[in-house]
Structure formats: C-alpha cells, structure tokens
XYZ file of C-alpha atoms in Angstrom:
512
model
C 0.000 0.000 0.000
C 1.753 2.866 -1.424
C 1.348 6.541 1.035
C 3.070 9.548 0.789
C 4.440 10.017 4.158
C 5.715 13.542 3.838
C 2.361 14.805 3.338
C 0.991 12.529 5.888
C 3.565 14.337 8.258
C 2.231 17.310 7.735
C -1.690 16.047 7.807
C -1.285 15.158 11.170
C 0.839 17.869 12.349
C -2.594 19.807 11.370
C -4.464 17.435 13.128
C -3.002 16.894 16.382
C -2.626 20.791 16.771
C -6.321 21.214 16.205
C -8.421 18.444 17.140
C -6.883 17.851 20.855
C -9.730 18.341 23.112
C -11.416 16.851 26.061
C -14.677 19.009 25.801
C -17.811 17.279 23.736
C -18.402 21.106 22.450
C -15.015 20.714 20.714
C -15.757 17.541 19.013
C -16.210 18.355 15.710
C -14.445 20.928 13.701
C -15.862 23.915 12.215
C -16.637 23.225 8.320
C -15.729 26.366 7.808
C -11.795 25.521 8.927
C -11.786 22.713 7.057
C -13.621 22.651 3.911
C -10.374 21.945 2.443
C -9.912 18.918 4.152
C -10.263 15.882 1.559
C -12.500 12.948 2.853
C -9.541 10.412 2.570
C -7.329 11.897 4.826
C -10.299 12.146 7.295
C -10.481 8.534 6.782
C -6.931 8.148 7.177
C -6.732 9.818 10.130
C -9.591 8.276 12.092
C -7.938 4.912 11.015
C -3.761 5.769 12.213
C -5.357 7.058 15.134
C -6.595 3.392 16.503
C -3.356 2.604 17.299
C -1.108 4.501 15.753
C 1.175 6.595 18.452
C 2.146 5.175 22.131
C -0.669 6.210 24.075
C -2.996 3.423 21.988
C -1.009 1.250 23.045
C -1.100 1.689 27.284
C -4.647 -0.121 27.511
C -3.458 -2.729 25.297
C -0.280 -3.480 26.835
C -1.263 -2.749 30.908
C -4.956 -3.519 30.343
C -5.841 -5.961 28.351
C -3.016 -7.958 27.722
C -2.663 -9.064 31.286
C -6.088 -9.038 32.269
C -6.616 -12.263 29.757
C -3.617 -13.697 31.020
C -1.352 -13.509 27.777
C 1.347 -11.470 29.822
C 2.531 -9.876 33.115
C 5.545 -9.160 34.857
C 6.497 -5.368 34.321
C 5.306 -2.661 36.740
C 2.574 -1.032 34.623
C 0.323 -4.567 34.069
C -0.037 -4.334 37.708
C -3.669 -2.887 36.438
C -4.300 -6.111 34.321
C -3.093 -8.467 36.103
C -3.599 -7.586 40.069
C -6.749 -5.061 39.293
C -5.479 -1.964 40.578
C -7.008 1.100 38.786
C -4.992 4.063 36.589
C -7.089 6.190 35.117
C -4.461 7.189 32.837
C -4.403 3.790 30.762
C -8.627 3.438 31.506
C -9.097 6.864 29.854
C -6.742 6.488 26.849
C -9.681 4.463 24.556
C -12.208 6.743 25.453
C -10.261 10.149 25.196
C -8.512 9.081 21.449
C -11.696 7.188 20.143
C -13.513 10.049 20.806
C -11.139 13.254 20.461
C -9.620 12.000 17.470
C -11.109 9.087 15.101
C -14.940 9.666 15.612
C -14.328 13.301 15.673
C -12.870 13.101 11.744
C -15.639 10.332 10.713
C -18.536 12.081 12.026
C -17.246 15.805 10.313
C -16.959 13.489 7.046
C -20.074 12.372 6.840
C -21.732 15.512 7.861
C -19.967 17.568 4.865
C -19.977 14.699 2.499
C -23.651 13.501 3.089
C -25.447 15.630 0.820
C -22.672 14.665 -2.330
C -23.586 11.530 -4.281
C -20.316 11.171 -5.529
C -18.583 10.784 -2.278
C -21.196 7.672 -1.093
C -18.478 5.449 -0.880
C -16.270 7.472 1.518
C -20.039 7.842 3.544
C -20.597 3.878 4.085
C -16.547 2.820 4.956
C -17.126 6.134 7.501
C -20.266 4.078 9.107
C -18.295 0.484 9.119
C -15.083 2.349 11.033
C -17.533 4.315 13.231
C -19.435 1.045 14.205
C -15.881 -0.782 14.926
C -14.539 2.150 16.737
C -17.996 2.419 18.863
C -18.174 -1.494 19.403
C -15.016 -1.116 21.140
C -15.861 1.463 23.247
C -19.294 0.332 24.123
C -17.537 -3.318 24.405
C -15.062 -1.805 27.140
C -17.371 0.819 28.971
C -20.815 -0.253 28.471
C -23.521 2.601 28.155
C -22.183 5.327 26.186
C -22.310 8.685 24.002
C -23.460 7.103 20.796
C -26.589 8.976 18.587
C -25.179 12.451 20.088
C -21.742 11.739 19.729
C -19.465 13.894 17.396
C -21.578 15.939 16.453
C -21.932 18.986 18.667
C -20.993 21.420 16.208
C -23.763 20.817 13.885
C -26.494 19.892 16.070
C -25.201 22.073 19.456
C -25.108 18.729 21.299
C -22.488 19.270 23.676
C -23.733 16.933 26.471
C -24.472 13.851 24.744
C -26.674 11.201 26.571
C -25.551 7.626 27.137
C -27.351 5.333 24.563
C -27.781 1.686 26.054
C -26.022 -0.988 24.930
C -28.457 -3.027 23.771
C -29.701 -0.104 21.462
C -26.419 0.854 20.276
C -25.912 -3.134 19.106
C -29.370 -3.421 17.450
C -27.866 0.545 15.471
C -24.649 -1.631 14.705
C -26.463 -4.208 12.779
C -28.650 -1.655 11.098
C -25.347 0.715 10.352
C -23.497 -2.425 8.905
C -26.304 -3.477 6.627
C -26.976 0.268 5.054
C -22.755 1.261 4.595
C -22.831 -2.408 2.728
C -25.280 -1.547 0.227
C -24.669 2.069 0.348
C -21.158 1.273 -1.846
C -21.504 2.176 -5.221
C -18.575 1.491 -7.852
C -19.361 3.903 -10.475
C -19.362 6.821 -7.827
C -15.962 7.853 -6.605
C -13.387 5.692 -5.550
C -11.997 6.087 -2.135
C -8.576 7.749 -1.923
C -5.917 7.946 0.572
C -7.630 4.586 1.887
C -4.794 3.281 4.350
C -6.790 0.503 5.019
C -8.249 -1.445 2.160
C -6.635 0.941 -0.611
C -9.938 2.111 -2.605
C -11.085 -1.809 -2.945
C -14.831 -1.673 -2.049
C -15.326 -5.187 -1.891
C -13.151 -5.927 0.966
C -15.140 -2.914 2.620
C -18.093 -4.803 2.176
C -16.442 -8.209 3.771
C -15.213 -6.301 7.086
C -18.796 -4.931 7.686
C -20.152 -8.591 7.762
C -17.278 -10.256 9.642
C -17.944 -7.498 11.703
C -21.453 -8.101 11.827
C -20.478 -11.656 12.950
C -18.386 -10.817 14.981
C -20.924 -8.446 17.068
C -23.798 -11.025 16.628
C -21.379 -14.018 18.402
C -21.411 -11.029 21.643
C -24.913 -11.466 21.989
C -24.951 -15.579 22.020
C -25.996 -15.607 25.703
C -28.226 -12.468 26.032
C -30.199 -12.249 23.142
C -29.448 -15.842 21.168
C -32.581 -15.007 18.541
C -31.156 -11.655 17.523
C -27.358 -13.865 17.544
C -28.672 -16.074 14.937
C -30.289 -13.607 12.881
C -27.668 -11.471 12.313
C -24.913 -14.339 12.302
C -27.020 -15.827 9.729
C -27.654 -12.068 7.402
C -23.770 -11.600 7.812
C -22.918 -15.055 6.100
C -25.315 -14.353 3.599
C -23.853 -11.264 2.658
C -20.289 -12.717 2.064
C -17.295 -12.866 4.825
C -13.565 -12.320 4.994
C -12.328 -15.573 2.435
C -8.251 -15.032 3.070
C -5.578 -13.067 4.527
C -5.607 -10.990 2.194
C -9.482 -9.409 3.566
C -7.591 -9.164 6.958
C -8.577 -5.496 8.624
C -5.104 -4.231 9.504
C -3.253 -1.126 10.006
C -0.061 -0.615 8.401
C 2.168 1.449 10.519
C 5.919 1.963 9.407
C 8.942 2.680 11.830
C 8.419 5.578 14.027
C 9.000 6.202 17.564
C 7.482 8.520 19.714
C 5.500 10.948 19.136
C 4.933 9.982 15.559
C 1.313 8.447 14.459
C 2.856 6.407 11.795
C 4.623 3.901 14.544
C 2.360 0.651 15.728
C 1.631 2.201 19.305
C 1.666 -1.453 20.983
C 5.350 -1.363 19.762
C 5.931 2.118 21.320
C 4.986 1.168 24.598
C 6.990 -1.978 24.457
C 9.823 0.074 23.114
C 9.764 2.196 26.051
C 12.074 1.390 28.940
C 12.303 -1.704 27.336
C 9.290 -2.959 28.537
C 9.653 -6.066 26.350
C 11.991 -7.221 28.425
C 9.556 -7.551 31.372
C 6.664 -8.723 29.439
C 6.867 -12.160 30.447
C 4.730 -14.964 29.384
C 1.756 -15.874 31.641
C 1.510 -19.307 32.715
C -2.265 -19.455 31.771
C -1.100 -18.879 27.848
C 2.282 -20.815 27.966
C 1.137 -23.603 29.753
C -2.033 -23.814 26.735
C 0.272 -23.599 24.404
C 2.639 -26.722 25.998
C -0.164 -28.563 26.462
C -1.144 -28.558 22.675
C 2.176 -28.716 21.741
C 1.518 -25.466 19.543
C 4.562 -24.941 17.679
C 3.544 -20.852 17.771
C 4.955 -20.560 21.503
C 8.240 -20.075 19.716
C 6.402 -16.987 17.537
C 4.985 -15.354 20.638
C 8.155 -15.753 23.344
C 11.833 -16.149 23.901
C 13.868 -17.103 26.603
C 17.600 -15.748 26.180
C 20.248 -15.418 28.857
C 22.470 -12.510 29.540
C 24.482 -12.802 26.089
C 21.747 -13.336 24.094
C 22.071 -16.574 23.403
C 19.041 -19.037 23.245
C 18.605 -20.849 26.388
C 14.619 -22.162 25.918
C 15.798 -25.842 26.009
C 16.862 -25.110 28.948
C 13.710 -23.262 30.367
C 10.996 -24.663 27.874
C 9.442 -21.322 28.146
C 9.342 -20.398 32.144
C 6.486 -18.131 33.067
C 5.544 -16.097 35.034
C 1.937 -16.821 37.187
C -0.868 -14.048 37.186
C -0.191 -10.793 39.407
C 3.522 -11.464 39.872
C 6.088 -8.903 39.361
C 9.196 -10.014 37.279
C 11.197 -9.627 40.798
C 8.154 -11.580 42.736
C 9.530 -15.024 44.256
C 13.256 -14.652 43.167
C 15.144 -17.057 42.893
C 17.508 -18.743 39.926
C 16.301 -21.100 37.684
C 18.147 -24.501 37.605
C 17.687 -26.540 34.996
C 17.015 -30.433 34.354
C 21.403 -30.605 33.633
C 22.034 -28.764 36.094
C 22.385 -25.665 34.656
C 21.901 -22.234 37.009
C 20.293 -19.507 35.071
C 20.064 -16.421 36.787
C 16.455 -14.873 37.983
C 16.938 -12.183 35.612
C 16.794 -14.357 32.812
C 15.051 -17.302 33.806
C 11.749 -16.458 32.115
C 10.473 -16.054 28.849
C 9.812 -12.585 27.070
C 7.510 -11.272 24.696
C 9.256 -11.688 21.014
C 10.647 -8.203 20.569
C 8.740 -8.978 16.699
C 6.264 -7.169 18.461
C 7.801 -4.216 19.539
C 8.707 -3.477 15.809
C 7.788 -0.033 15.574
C 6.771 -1.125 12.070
C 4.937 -3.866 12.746
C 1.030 -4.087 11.493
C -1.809 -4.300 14.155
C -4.665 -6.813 13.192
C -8.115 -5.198 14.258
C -9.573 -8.245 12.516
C -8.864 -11.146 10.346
C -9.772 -13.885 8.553
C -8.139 -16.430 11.286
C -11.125 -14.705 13.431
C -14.452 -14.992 11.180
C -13.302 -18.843 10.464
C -13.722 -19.229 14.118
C -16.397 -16.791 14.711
C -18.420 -19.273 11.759
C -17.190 -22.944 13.453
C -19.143 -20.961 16.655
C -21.937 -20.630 14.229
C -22.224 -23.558 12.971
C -21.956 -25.273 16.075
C -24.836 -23.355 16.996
C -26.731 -24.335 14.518
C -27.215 -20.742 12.767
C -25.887 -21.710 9.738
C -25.230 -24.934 7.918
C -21.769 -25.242 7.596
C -19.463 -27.779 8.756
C -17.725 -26.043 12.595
C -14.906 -28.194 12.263
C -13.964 -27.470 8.694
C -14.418 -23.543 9.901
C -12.577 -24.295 13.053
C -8.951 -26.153 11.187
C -9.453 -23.638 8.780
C -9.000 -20.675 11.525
C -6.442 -22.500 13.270
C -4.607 -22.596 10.126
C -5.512 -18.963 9.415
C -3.329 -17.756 12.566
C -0.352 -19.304 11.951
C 0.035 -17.844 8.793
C -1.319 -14.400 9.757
C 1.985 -13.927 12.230
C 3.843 -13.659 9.192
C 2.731 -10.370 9.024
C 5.072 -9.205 11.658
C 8.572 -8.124 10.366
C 11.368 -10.833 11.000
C 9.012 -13.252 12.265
C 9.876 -16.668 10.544
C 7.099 -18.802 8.920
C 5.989 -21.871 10.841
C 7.144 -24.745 8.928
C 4.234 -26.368 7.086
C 4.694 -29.793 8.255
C 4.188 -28.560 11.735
C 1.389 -26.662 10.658
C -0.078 -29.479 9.095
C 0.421 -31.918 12.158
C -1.355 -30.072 14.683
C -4.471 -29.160 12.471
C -4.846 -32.473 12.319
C -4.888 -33.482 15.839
C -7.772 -30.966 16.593
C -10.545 -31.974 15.706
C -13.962 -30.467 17.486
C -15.289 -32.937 20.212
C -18.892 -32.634 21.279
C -19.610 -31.088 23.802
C -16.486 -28.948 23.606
C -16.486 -27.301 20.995
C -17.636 -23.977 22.077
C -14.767 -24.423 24.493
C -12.226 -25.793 21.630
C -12.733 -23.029 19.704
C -12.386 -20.101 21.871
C -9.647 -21.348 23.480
C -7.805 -21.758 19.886
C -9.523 -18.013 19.213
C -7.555 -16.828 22.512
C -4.718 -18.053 20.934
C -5.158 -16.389 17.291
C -6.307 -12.645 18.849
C -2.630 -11.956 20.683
C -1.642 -9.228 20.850
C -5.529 -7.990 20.326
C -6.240 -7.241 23.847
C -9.272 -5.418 23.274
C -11.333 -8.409 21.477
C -9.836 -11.030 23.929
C -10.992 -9.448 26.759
C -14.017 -9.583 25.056
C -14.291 -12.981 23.813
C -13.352 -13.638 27.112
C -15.681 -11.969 29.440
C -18.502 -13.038 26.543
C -16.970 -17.014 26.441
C -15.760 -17.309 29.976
C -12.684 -19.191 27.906
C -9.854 -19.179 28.566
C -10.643 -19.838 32.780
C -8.846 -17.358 34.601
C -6.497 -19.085 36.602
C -5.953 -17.312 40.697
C -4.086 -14.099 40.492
C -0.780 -14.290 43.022
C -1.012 -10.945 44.633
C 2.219 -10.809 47.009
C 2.071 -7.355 48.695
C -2.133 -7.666 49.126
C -2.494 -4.686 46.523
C -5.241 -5.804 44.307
C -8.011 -3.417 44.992
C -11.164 -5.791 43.836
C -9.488 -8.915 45.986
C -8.358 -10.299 42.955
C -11.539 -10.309 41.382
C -11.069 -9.643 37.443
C -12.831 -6.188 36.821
C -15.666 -6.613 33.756
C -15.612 -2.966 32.238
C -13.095 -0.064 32.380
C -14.566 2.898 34.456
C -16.023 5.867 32.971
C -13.143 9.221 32.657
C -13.472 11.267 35.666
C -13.468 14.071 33.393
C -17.333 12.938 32.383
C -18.606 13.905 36.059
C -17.888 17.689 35.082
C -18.310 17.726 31.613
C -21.513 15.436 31.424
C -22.283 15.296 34.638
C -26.228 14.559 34.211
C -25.825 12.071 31.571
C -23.097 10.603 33.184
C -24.819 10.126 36.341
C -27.934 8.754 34.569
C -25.319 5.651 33.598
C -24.184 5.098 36.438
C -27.898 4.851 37.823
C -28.291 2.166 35.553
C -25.406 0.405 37.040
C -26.120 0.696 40.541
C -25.105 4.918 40.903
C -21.504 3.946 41.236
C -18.596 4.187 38.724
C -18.161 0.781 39.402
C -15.580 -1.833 37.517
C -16.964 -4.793 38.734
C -20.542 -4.878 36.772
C -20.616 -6.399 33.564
C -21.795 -4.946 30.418
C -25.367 -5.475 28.886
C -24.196 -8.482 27.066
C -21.774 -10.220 29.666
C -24.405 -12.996 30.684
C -22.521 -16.604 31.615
C-alpha cells in the first residue's frame, strides 16, 4: 500500500494541533476551517489514530493484555493483572476514540452527506464508526453514541448515554446500510490506508464485523445472535488473509502516528523485556504442543544466546512482578540460570515499531463461523471452519517483520490433531480463538468476558495490593473528566449500574 508520508507528516501535524480536546463542544471541527480537508485523509486519520502513536497502546499493553492472562511481569500490568485502577491507561480508549477518530468520521459524513459522488467514503465512515464504537461500548458499556461527534452541527455538547443493547441493534442496522450504500461507479476512495480504494473488501469487514458483534450477543439475546450471524454469512465474509482489517504502521517512535503504538509502549524502557509470558497462555500452548509458543516468546540469557531448552518457556503466574519469588532457575542438567533471565519474554517482533496491528482477520471470522455452525445458525461444517481458523493464525503472524514462517509440516500436524469434540467445541474453539487474537487485547478481553474461555487461573497478589481482591474487573470505568463535563448524563449511567462508577458490573451483554 503505497502513502506519501511527507504529506501525511504534515496532515497530522494539522491534526493533532487542532483536534486535541477533552470538551464534547469541541468535538467536531468547524466546516468552515476545514472545507479543504479531503474525505480520505479524514479517513486516514480516524484509522492511524486506533493505534497509531504510544498512548494506543497503554490499555493494550497494561490492560488488556494481562487481564486475559497472555502477559505480566512489568510494573505497569499491575492494572491487568492484580486489578489496581490508573485512570491514565482506563481513559486512553475513550479520550482518542472520541477526540480524534470519531471526531474526523462524524465531520466526514456531515460535509460529504449531501454529495452523491462521495457515497463510498459515507458507508466505509459508518463500518469504522461502528468498529470504533463497538469497542468502546464493548469496554465501557452505556455510552455517548446517537449524540456523539456531532456537537458542532447539532449544538449537542452533552451527549446522553445510549444503552447498549440499542447501540448493538444501530450496529447491525449501520453495517447493513454502509454495505449496500457502496456504489462502484461513484468515486473511488482515496488515501484509503486501510483497504486501498477496494470496495469489496469494505463490504467483507462490515459482515465479519457483523459476525463478529452477533457471536457477543450468544448468551443475552441468542434469537437476535442467529439472525444477524445468519444475514452476515449471507452477505459474504472475509475468504483469506488478504481481507484481513489491519493497520499498516511503518517505523516511528514517539510521538509519531505512523509507529504501531503497541510497539511504542513496548519500546519504552524496554518494557519487552519484562513482558513475560503468563503461565495461563504458555502452559495452553505446551499442552497442545503449539509450535507458535516459539512466535509469541523467547527465553535468552544474559548474552543473548538461546537458552529455551533449557527453560521450555518459564512463566511467570498471574499478578507477579518479574522480581516476585526470586530465585535462579536450575535446569534439568544442572544448569543455574540467573532470575533475571530465567523467564520467557515477549518476542521483541512485536515491539517493531513497524509492525502491522490486526483489528480483525480472517483467522477470526473462520472461528467466529465454526461458533456458528456449532450453533446451529448456519449450515456449515464447525470443524472445517474451526482447522481452517487455526490454520488462518499461523500464517497471519507472518505479518510481523522478522518473524519466521511456521514450517508447514508442523502446521499441518497439529491441524490435524484438533478436531472439534462434542460437547467442547464452544470451548475448543475459543480457546484456539484466545490463541489467534494476541496481541488484540481489546477483542480477547471480550471474547473472554462473553466465552468465559480461557478460565482465569488465581491471580498471586504478594504485597495484598489488588483493589477488587483479585476479582477480574468486567468494564473499564467511565473518565473522571465525564462527572464535570456530562455530569447529568453521566450520572444517569451510572444509575443504571447501581449509581456507582463501578468496575466490577458487567456490560449489557456479559451474561454466563
């Protein structure tokens, strides 16, 4: 995908310099300051922004990441993994969702609605809003959502808090209008950093989204589930890799937009040296014998020099520090490795400040239709789906610069010994879907709140500092900055929550 990145430079220069806000009345810029502003780079924008830059990456990497036991270890997970709250990291989604990407897809659409020309620039704006808004809604529960954005052109500055259950049923209704809104002899898309102008993979994210969304409702609302699992097959799914929704990021540090911000915040400190494998994902992985344990982690002593045959991939248990319980490592020869390097670290792959972040992929919609057809929505084979998604994700970590292929015979050998069981298979394949979404903290926690897979195993909270006793927290708390700005609306949420800004009470949908 070909971009000019000097004039990108400059776009977002712009950008950052006049879009930072925190105030709802600031949320959309004046037309009349930006008439010049060219619906692609709107587009582009909104897009960078979802993870483009460190600060996307804090909730990822102290948030999410530990809280579905992928990784721990390093001072800031404390928040994942022992459930002790930072507002700074809880307010980062909400503050850049809203402040930056929604801001420049909800000024697009308002200038571009009345132009026939620009209808296909309209309907990718709805499918990025609806993915942008399903995460937020997916992380915070009732929020801004009809009002939102738009308080320049309809003097909305204190937008009310939509339910969740009405912003889904708007998802499914957004999804199926931006689908057949796209028109190929109107203007082609330009500047598209994400599918690069090509309408039909447009069309194949807003059903695999549209799956993906109708899977979250499986255990509150299984009629609507099925009816919209079974309308997004119809209308034609991610096929390959190739459909994969992904953002391209190239390699720039801090402060530039252009750098993956998962790999910033690795970057920094070196945090990927005390992102250490959680026993709840490396022992999975050992137990399958899943050759992608090698993709995900290294173990290296002092010299840098490859010591996991020693170690077979020591972890780290939930809520531990990387200096909780030290002690060298001595392995089966005898061999004394030093505490500092006993355990295994994240693959610094993924602190490649160029490295691409997958929002969603193909690996994902072959699972999300195995769940489907093992519910009986649609009638499809779940097994096929299932080795076909398992397949999927090995391939899709190719994507990651310098990470090696996984040799096909290995690939080949452990399709083959899963197979769906019954009675497991819901189980089977969201534990395998656990496995495919790292480093997608956002979805797994998720998947996992909406699955209940992968089991949580006890967090080990030396110190006694987890502040829900060790409890895993079910939603991210509203920004503090709401109880001033949007004080009524925001209080009217919290009513519906039990009148406290509370971290413990799931989300509409989060029914075991």
């Amino acid at each position: 995908m070909k971009r000019n990145c000097y004039i990108l430079v400059l776009f977002f220069i712009s950008l950052v310099m006049h879009s930072c806000t925190r105030d709802f009345e600031q949320l959309n810029t004046d037309p009349t300051k930006g008439a010049s502003i060219a619906p692609g780079q709107q587009l582009a924008a909104a897009a960078y922004y979802m993870t483009g830059g460190r600060e996307t990456g804090y909730p990822n990497l102290y948030l999410f990441l530990p809280r579905v036991q992928y990784v721990n270890g390093a001072w800031g997970m404390r928040s994942g993994t022992k459930y002790i709250r930072n507002d700074f990291y809880n307010d980062r989604i909400w503050e850049i969702y809203y402040g930056k990407s929604i801001k420049q897809l909800a000024d697009m659409i308002a200038r571009c609605k009345d132009d026939q020309d620009l209808v296909n620039y309209i309907a990718a704006a709805r499918i990025l809003k609806v993915y942008l808004f399903s995460v937020l809604t997916d992380c915070y529960g009732d929020i801004p959502y009809s009002q939102a954005g738009v308080a320049y052109y309809q003097k909305v500055y204190t937008p009310v808090y939509d339910r969740q259950q009405d912003i889904y049923h708007d998802f499914f209704k957004e999804l199926d209008e931006a689908v057949k809104q796209f028109d190929a002899s109107k203007q082609a898309i330009a500047n598209d950093i994400v599918y690069n102008g090509a309408i039909e993979k447009w069309k194949k994210l807003a059903n695999s989204l549209r799956l993906r969304l109708a899977v979250r409702l499986s255990n509150v609302d299984p009629t609507t589930a099925a009816q919209e699992a079974a309308a997004a097959y119809k209308g034609g799914l991610m096929q390959s890799s190739d459909d994969n929704f992904r953002m391209l990021h190239e390699a720039f540090n801090f402060p530039d937009l252009r750098g993956n911000g998962l790999s910033q915040s690795l970057s920094e400190s070196d945090t990927y040296k005390y992102t250490i494998g959680c026993s709840t994902f490396t022992d999975y992985l050992k137990a399958e014998q899943d050759p992608r344990i090698a993709s995900f982690f290294v173990n290296k002593d002092a010299n840098g020099n490859d010591i996991t045959s020693l170690t077979n991939y020591f972890s780290i248990q939930p809520g531990l520090y990387w200096w909780d319980q030290w002690a060298d490592f001595v392995a089966k020869n005898g061999t004394v490795i030093p505490h500092g390097n006993k355990f295994c670290t994240i693959n610094p792959v993924f602190s490649s400040l160029g490295a691409s972040f997958l929002h969603m992929g193909y690996a994902e919609t072959e699972f999300l239709l195995a769940e489907a057809a093992a519910k009986n929505w649609i009638a499809e084979d779940a097994n096929v789906h299932y080795q076909r998604g398992i397949r999927a994700a090995m391939k899709q970590l190719e994507m990651y610069p310098g990470m090696p292929a996984i040799n096909q015979q290995q690939v080949d050998d452990f399709v083959n010994a899963h197979v769906l069981s019954a009675g497991k298979a819901i189980e089977q394949i969201n534990m395998q879907k656990w496995v495919a979404l790292f480093p997608n903290g956002a979805e797994a926690f998720a998947n996992q709140r909406r699955s209940g897979f992968p089991a949580l195993q006890p967090v080990q909270d030396v110190g006694g500092e987890s502040e829900t006793n060790k409890k895993p927290f079910k939603r991210l708390f509203y920004p503090g900055t709401e109880a001033y700005n949007n004080t009524t609306n925001y209080q009217d949420a919290l009513n519906r929550i039990g009148g406290q800004n509370d971290w413990m009470k799931p989300v509409w949908w989060d029914k075991q």
